[in-house]
PDB file of C-alpha atoms in Angstrom:
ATOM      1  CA  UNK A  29     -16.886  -1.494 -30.031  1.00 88.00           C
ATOM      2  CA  UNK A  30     -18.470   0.209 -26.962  1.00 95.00           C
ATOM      3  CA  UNK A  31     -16.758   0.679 -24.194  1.00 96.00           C
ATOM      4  CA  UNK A  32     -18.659  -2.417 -22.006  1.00 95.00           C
ATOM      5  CA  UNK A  33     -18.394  -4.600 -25.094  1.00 95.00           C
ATOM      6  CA  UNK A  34     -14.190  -3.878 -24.594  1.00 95.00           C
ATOM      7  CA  UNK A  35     -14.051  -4.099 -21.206  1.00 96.00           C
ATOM      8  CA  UNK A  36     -15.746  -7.026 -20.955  1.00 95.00           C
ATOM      9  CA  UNK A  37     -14.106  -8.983 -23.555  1.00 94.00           C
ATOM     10  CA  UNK A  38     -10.829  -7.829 -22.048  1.00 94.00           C
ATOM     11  CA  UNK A  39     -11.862  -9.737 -18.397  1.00 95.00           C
ATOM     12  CA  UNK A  40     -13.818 -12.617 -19.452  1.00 94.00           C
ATOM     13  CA  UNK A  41     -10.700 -13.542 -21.549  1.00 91.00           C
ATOM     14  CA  UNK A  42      -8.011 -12.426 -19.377  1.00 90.00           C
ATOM     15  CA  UNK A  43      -6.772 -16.573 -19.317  1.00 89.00           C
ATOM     16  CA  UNK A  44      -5.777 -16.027 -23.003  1.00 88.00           C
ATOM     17  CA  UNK A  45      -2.791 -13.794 -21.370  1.00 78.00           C
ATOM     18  CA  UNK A  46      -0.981 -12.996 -25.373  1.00 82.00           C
ATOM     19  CA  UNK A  47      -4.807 -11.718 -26.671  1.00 85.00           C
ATOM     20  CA  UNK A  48      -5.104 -10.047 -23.675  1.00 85.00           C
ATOM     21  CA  UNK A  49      -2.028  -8.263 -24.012  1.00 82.00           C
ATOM     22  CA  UNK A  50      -2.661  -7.155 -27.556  1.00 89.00           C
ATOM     23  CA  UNK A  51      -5.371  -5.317 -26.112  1.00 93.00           C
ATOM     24  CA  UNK A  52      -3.484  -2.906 -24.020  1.00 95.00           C
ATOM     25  CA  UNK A  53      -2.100  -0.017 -24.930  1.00 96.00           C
ATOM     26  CA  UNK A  54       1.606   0.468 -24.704  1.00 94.00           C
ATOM     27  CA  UNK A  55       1.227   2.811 -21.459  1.00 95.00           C
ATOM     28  CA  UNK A  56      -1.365   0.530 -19.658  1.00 96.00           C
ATOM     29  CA  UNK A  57      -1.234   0.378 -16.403  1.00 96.00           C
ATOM     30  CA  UNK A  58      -2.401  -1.786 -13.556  1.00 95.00           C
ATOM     31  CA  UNK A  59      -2.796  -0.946 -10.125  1.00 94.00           C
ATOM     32  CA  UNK A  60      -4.501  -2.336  -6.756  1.00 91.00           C
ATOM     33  CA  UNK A  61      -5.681  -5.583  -5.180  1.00 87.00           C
ATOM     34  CA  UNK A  62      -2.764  -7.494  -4.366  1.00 83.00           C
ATOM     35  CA  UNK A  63      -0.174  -5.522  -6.545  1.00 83.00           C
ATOM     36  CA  UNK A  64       2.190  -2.886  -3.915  1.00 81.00           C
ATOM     37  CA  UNK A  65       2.272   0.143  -6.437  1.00 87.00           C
ATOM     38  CA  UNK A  66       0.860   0.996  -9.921  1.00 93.00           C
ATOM     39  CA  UNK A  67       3.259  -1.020 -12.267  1.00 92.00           C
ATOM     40  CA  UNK A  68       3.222  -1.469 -15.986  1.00 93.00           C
ATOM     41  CA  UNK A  69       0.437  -3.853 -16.999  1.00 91.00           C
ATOM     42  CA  UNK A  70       2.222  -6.014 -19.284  1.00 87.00           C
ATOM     43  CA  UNK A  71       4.089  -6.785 -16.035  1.00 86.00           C
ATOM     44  CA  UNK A  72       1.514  -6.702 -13.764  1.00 85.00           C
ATOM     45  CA  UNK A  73      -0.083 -10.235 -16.447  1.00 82.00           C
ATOM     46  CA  UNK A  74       2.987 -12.231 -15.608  1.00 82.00           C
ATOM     47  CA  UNK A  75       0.721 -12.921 -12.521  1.00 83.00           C
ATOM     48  CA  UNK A  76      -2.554 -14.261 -14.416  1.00 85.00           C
ATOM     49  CA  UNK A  77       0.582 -16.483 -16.272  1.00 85.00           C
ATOM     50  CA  UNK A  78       1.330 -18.041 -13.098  1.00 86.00           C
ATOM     51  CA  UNK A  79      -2.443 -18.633 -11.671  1.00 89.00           C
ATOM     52  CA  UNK A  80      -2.973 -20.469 -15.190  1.00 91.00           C
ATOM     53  CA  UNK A  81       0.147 -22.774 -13.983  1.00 91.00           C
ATOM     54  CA  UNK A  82      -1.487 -23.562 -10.665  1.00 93.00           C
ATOM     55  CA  UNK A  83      -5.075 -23.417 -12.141  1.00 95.00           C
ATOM     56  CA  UNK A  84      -5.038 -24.495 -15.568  1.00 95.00           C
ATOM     57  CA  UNK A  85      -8.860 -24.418 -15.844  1.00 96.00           C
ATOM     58  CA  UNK A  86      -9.174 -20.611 -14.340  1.00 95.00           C
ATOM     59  CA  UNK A  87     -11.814 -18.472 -15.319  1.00 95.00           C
ATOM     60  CA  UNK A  88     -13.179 -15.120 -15.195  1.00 95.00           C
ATOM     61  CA  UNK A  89     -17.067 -14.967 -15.194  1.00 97.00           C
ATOM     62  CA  UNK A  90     -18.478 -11.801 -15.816  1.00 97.00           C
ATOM     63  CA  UNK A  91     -21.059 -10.922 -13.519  1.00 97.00           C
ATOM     64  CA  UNK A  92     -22.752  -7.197 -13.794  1.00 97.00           C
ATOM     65  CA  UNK A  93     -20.791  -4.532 -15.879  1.00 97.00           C
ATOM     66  CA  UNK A  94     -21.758  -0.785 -15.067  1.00 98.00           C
ATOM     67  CA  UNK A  95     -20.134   1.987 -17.569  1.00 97.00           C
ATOM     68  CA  UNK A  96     -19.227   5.172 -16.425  1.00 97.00           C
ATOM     69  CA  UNK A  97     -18.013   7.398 -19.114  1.00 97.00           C
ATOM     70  CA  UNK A  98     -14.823   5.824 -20.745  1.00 97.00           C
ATOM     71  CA  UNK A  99     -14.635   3.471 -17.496  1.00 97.00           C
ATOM     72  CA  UNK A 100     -16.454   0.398 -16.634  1.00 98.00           C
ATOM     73  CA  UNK A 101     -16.331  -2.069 -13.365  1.00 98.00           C
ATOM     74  CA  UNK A 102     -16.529  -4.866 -14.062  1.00 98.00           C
ATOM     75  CA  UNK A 103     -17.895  -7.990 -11.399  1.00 98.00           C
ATOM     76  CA  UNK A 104     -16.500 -11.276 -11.891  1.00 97.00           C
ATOM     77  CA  UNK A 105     -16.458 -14.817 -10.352  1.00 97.00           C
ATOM     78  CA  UNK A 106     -13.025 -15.983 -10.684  1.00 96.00           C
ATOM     79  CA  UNK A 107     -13.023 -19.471 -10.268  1.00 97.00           C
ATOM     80  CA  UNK A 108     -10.607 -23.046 -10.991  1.00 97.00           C
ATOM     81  CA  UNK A 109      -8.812 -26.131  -9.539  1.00 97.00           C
ATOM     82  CA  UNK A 110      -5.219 -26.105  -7.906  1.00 96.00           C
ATOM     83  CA  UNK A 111      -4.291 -28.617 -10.117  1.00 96.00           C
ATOM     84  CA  UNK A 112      -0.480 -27.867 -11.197  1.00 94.00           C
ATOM     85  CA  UNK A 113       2.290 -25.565  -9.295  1.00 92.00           C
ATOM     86  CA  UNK A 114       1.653 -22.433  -8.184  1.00 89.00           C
ATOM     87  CA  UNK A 115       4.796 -19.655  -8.325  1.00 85.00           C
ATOM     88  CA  UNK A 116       3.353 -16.005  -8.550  1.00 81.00           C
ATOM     89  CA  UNK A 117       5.893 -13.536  -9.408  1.00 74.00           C
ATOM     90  CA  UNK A 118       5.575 -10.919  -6.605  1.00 73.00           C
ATOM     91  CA  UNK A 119       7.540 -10.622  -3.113  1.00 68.00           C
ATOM     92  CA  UNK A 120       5.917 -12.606  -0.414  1.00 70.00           C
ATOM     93  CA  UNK A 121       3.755 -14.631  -2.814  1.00 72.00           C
ATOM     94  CA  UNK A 122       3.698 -18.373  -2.974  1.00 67.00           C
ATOM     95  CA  UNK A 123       6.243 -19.969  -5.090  1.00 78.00           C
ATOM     96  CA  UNK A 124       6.587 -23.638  -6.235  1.00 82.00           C
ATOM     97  CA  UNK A 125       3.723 -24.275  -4.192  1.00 86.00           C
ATOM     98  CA  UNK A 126       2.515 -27.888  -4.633  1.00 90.00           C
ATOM     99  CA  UNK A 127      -1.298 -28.599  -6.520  1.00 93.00           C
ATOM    100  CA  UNK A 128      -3.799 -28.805  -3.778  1.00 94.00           C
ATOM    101  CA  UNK A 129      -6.543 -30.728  -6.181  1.00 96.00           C
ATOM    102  CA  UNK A 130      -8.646 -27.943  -4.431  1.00 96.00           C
ATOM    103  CA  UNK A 131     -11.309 -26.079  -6.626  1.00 97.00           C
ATOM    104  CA  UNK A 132     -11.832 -22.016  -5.640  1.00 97.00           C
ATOM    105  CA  UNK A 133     -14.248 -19.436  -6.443  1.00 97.00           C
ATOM    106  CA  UNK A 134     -14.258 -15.748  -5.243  1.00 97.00           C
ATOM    107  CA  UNK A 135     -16.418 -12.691  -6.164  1.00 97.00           C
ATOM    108  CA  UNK A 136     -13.798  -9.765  -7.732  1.00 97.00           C
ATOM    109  CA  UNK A 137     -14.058  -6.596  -9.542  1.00 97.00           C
ATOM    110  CA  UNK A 138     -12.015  -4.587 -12.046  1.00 97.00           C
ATOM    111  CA  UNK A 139     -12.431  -1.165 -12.744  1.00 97.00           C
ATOM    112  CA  UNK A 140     -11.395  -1.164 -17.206  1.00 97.00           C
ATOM    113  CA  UNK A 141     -10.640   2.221 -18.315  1.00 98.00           C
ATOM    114  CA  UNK A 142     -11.343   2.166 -22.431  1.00 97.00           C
ATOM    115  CA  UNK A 143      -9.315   4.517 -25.043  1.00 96.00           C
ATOM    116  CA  UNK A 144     -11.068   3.346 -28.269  1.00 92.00           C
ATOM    117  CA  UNK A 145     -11.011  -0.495 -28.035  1.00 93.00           C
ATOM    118  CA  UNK A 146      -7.828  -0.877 -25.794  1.00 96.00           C
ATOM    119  CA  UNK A 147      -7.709  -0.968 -22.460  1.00 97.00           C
ATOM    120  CA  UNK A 148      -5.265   1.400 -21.029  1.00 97.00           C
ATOM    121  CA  UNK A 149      -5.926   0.984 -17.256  1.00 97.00           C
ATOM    122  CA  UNK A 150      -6.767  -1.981 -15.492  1.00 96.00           C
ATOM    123  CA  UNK A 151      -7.817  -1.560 -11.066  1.00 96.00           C
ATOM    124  CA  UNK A 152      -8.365  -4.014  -9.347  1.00 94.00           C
ATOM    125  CA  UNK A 153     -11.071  -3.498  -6.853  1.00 95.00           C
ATOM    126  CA  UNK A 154     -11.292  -6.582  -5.063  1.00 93.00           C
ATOM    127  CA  UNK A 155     -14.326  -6.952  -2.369  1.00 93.00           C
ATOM    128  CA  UNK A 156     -12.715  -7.284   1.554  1.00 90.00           C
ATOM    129  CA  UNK A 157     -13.254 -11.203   0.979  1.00 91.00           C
ATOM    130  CA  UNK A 158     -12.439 -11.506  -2.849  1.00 93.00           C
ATOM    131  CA  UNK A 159      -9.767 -11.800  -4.927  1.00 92.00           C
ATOM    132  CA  UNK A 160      -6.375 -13.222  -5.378  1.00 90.00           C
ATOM    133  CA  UNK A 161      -6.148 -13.009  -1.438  1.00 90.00           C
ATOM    134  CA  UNK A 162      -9.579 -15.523  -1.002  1.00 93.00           C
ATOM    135  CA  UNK A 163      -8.247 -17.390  -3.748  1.00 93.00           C
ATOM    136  CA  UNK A 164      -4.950 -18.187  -2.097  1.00 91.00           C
ATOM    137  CA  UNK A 165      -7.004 -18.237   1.543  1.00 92.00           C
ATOM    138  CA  UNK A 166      -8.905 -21.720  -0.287  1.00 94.00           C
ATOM    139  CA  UNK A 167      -5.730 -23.345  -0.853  1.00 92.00           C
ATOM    140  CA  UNK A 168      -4.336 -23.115   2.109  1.00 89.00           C
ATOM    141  CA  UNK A 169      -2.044 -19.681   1.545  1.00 82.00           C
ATOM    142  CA  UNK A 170      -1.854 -16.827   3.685  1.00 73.00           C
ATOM    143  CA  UNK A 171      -1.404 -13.417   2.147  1.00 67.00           C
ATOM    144  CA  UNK A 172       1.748 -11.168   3.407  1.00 60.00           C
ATOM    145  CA  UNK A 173      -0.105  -8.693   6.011  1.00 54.00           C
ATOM    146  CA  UNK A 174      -3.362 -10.548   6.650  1.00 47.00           C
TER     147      UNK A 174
END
């Protein structure tokens, strides 16, 4: 599988957080947007676990995917409706946070390094008004330090 085929597969079904998994490679890592230091990225899903709480219909759209070497970024549209609780397992992050009924949508990017057809790096490169932070901005959440 080439590496855009892998790395896009891996992002448009990040929701399915045990396939997803199986994709990484034992060492994966994931690093940047909202997460304070490079951390494991089996740990770092446990976060995408509790969005699908709070937005059980959550999706990643992928938008434009440009491959550089074994690396590829990856533009998304993440998008869903507050509809259950939100907890997010991270200091400073909303937890047992009531559904809003609220539907989102925010522009994000992931940079997917590829080592045959696992990922083994996951950044997140989230625009200044993207990500988990505009996500959480829609429903009424203010980020830690913004």
């Amino acid at each position: 599988m080439s590496v855009e085929q892998v790395a896009r597969d891996f992002i448009s079904k990040m929701t399915d957080v045990e396939r997803t998994k199986a994709v990484l490679t034992p060492d994966a890592m994931a690093s940047g947007g909202v997460l304070p230091q490079p951390m494991p990225a089996m740990e770092a899903f446990n976060i995408i676990g509790g969005l699908m709480t709070g937005f059980p219909d959550l999706k990643f759209e992928v938008e434009q995917v440009t491959v550089n070497g074994n690396q590829a970024t990856v533009k998304t549209k993440i998008s869903g409706t507050n509809t259950g609780p939100l907890s997010l397992p991270m200091p400073g992050m909303p937890s047992n946070m009531p559904p809003t009924g609220k539907k989102v949508s925010a522009n994000d990017a992931f940079v997917v390094t590829v080592e045959g057809d696992k990922v083994s790096r996951l950044e997140v490169d989230s625009p200044a008004d993207g990500g988990l932070p505009a996500i959480l901005a829609q429903i009424g959440v203010k980020m830690p330090g913004m």
